[in-house]
Coordinates of C-alpha atoms and ligand atoms in Angstrom, one line a residue:
X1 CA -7.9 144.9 140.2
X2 CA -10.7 144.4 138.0
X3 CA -13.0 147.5 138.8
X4 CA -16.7 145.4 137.5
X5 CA -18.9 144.2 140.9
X6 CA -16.4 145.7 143.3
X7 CA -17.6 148.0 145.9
X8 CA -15.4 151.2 146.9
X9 CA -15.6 153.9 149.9
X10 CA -14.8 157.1 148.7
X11 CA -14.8 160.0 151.6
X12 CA -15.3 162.9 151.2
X13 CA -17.0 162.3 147.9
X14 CA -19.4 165.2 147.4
X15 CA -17.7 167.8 145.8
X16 CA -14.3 168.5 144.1
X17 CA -11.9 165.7 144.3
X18 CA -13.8 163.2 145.7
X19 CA -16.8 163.7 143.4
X20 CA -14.4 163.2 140.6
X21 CA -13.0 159.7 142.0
X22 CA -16.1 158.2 143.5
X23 CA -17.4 159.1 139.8
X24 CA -14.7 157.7 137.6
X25 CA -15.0 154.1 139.9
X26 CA -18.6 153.8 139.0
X27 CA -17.7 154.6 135.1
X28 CA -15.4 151.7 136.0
X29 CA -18.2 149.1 136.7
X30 CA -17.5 149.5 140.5
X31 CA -20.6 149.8 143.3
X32 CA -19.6 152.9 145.0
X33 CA -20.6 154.5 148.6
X34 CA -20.5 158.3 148.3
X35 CA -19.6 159.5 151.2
X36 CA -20.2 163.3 152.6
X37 CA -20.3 165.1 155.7
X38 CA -22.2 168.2 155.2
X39 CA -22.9 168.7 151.4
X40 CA -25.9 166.3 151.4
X41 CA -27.5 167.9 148.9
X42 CA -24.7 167.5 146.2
X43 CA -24.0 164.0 147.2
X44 CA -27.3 163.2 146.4
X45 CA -26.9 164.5 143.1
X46 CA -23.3 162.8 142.3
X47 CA -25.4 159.4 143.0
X48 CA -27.9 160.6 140.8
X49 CA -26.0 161.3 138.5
X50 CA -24.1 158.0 139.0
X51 CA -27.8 155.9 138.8
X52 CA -28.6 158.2 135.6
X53 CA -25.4 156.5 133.7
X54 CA -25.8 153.0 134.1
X55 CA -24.2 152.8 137.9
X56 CA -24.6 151.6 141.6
X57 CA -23.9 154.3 144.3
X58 CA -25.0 155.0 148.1
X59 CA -24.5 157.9 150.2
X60 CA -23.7 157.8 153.5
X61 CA -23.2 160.1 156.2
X62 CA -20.5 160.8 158.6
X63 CA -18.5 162.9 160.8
X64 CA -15.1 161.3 160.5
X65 CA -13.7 163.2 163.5
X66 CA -15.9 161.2 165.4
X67 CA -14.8 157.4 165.8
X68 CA -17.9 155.8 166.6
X69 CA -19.1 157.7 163.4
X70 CA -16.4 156.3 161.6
X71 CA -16.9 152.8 162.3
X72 CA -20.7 152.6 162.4
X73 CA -20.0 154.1 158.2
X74 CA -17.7 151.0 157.4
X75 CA -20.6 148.8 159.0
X76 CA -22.8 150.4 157.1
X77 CA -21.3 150.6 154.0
X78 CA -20.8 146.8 154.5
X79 CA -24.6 146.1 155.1
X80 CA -25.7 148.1 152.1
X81 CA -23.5 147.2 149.2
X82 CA -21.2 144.3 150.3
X83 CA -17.9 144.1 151.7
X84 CA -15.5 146.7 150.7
X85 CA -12.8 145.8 147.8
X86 CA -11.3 149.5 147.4
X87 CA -11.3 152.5 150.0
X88 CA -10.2 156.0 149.0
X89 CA -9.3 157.9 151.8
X90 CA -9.6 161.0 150.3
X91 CA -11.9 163.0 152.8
X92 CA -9.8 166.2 154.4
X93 CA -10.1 169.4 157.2
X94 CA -7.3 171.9 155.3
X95 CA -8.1 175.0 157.1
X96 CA -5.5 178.4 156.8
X97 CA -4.4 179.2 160.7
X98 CA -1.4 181.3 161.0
X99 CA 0.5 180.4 164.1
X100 CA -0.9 183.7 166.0
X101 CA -4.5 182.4 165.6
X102 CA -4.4 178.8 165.7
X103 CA -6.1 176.9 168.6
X104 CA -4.8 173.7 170.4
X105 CA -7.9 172.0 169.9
X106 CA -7.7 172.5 166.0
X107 CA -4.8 170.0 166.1
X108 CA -6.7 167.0 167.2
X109 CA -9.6 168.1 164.9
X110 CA -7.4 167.9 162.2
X111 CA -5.7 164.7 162.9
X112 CA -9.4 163.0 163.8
X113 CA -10.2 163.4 160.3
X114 CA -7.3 163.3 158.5
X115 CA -5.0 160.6 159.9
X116 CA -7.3 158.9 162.3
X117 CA -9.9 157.9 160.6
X118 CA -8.0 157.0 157.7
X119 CA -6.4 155.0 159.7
X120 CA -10.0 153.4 161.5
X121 CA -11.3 152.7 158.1
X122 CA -8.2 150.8 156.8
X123 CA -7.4 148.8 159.8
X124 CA -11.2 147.4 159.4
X125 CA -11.9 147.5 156.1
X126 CA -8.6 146.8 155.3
X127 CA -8.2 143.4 157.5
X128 CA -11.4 142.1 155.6
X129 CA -9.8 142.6 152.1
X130 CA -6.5 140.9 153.5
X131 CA -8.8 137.7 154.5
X132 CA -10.5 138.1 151.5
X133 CA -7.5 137.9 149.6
X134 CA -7.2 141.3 147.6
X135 CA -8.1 144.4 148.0
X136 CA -6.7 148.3 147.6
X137 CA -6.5 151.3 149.9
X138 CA -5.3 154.8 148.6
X139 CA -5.0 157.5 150.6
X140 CA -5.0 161.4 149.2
X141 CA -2.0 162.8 151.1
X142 CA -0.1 166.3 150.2
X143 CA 3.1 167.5 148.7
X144 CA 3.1 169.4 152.2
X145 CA 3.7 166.2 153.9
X146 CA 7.4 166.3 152.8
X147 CA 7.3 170.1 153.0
X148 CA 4.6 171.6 155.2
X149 CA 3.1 174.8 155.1
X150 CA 3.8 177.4 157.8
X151 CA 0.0 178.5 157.8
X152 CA -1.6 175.0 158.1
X153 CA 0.9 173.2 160.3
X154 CA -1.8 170.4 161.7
X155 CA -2.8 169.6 158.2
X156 CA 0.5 169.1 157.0
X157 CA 1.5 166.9 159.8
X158 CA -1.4 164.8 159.6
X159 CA -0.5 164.4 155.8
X160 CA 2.9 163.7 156.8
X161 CA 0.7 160.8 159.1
X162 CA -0.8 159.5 156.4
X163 CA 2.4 158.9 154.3
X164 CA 3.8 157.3 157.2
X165 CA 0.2 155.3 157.3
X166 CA -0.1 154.2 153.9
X167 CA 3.9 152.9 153.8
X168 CA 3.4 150.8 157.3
X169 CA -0.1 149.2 155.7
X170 CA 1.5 147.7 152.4
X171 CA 3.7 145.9 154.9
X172 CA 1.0 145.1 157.5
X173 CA -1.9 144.3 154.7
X174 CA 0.7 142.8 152.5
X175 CA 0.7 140.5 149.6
X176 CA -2.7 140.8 149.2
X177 CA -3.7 144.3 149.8
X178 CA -2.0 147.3 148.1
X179 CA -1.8 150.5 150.2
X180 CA -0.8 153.6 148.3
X181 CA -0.8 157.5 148.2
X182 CA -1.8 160.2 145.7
X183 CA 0.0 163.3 146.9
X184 CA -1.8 166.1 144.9
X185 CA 0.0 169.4 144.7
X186 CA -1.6 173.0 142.8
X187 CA -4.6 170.5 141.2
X188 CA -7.8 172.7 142.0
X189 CA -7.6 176.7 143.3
X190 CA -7.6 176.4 147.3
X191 CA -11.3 177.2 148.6
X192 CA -9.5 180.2 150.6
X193 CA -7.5 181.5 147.6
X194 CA -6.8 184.7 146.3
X195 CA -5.6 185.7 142.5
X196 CA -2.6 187.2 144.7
X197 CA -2.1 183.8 146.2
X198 CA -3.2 181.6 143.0
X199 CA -0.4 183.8 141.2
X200 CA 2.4 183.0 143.9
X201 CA 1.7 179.1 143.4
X202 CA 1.6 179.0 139.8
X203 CA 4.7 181.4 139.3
X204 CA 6.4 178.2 141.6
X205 CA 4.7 175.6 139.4
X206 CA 6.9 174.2 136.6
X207 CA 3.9 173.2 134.8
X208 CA 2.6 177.0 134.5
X209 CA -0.9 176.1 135.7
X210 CA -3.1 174.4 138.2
X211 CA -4.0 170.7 137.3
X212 CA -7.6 169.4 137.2
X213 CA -9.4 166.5 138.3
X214 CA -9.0 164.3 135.9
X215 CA -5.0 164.2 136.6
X216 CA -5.8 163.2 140.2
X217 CA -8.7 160.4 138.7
X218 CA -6.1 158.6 136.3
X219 CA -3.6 158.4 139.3
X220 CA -6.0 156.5 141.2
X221 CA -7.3 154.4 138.9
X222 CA -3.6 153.5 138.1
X223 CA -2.9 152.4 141.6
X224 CA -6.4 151.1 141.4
X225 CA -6.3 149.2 138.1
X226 CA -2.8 148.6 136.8
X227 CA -0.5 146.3 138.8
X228 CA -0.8 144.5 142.0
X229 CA 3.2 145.0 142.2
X230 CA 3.0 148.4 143.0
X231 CA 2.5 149.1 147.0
X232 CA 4.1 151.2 150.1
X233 CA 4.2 154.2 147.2
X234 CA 3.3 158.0 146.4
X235 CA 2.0 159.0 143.2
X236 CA 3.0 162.8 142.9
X237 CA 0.8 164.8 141.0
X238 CA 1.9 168.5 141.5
X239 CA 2.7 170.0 137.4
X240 CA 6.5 170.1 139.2
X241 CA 5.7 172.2 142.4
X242 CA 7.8 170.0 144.8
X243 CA 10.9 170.3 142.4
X244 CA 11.7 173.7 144.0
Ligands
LIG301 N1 -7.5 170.3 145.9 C1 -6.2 170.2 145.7 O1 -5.6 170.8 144.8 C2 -5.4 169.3 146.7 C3 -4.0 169.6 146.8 C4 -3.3 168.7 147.7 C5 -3.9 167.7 148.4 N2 -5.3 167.5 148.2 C6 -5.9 166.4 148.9 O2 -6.8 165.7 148.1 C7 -8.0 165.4 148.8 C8 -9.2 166.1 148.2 O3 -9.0 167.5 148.1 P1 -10.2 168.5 147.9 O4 -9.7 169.8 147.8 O5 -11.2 168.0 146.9 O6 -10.9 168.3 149.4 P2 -11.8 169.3 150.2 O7 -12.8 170.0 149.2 O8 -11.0 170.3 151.0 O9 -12.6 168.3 151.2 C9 -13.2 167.1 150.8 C10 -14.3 166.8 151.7 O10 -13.8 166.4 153.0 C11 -15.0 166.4 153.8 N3 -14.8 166.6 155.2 C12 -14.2 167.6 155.8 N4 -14.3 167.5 157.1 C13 -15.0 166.3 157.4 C14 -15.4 165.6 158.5 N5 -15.2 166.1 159.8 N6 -16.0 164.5 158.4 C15 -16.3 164.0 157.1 N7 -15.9 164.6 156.0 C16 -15.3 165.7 156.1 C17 -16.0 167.4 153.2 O11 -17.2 166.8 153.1 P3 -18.6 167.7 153.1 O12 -18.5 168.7 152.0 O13 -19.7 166.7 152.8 O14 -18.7 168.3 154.5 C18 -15.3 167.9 151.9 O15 -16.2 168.0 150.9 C19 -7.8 165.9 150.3 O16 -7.3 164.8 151.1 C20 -6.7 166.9 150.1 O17 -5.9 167.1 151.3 C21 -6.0 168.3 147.4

């Protein structure tokens, strides 16, 4: 897909990750809807900065662990800058809860944002690109969705969801939507991270080092940009991690 005049929903598209894709879209020619929960202030400036070279971009707020949130965002996303041609689930709760401290209700937090609403956003957004005729979906799941962390056990299952997700989509949204996953490992230091922790990851990491954005960005621009043949899929971008 031709990114020029297209309009894409990035979540989550503030800071980090998100920032970097919602940014690269708009370098790409597409209309983009910047979406943030809580950093308001620094999605403001990513569409600044977006309007400052040349590009089209919205922000929009949302709680995604709350479903009338969720859809009232793909309406208005739809109302602002046209129907939707490319979603990027990429918004995500990853919070550290060893099994001694963590709470019931933190599993259906979790899964709100991380599965369900994925999940909200493609079935409407994604049965408007399928009568439409073409359209992408790429969801940012996990190497821990094949092999889940001990410490973050809701976060790796709704990852787990979200492979599970994207794979029963490319058949549902199929030929004319392709549904596909960017499974990130070690690409930016965990929020919560220590240089005890950092050193454990990267002594596991056949590539020696964390990644950066950018390796993330090309991924989905591939899946974005290259071939409408490729669907159901996981692009693994980990330097080696899930080798071990
Ligand atoms: N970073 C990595 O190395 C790495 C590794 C593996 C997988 N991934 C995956 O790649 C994606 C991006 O990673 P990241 O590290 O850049 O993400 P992140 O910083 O942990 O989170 C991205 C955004 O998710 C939003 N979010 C959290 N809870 C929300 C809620 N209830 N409603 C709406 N938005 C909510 C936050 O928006 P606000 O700030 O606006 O509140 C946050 O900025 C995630 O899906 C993650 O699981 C990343």
């Amino acid at each position: 897909m031709n990114l020029a005049g297209r309009t894409a929903l990035v979540t989550g598209a503030a800071r980090r990750l998100g920032r970097a894709i919602a940014e690269d879209l708009a370098a790409g020619g597409a209309r983009v809807a910047v979406h943030y929960r809580g950093s308001a202030a620094e999605a403001a400036a990513v569409v600044d900065g977006i309007r400052d070279r040349g590009g089209e971009a919205v922000s929009f707020a949302a709680d995604l662990g709350d479903a009338r949130a969720v859809e009232a965002l793909a309406a208005a996303v739809g109302a602002r800058l046209g129907p939707v041609d490319i979603l990027v689930n990429n918004a995500s709760v990853f919070a550290r809860r060893p099994i001694d401290t963590l709470e019931p209700d933190e599993w259906d937090a979790t899964l709100a944002v991380n599965l369900t609403a994925p999940f909200r956003l493609a079935l409407r957004l994604g049965r408007a690109m399928r009568a439409r005729g073409a359209g992408k979906i790429v969801n940012l799941t996990d190497i821990a969705a094949a092999r889940p962390y001990g410490d973050y056990l809701p976060y790796g299952v709704s990852k787990a969801g979200l492979v599970a997700l994207t794979r029963g989509l490319a058949r549902a949204l199929a030929p004319a939507v392709q549904v596909n996953a960017v499974a990130p490992g070690p690409v930016l230091e965990p929020i919560d991270g220590t240089p005890e922790g950092n050193a454990a990851i990267l002594r596991r990491t056949p590539a020696g080092r964390f990644g950066g954005t950018s390796d993330v960005v090309r991924a989905v621009r591939f899946l974005i940009e290259s071939s409408d043949f490729v669907t159901g899929t996981t692009v693994v971008v980990d330097g080696g991690r899930a080798l071990e």
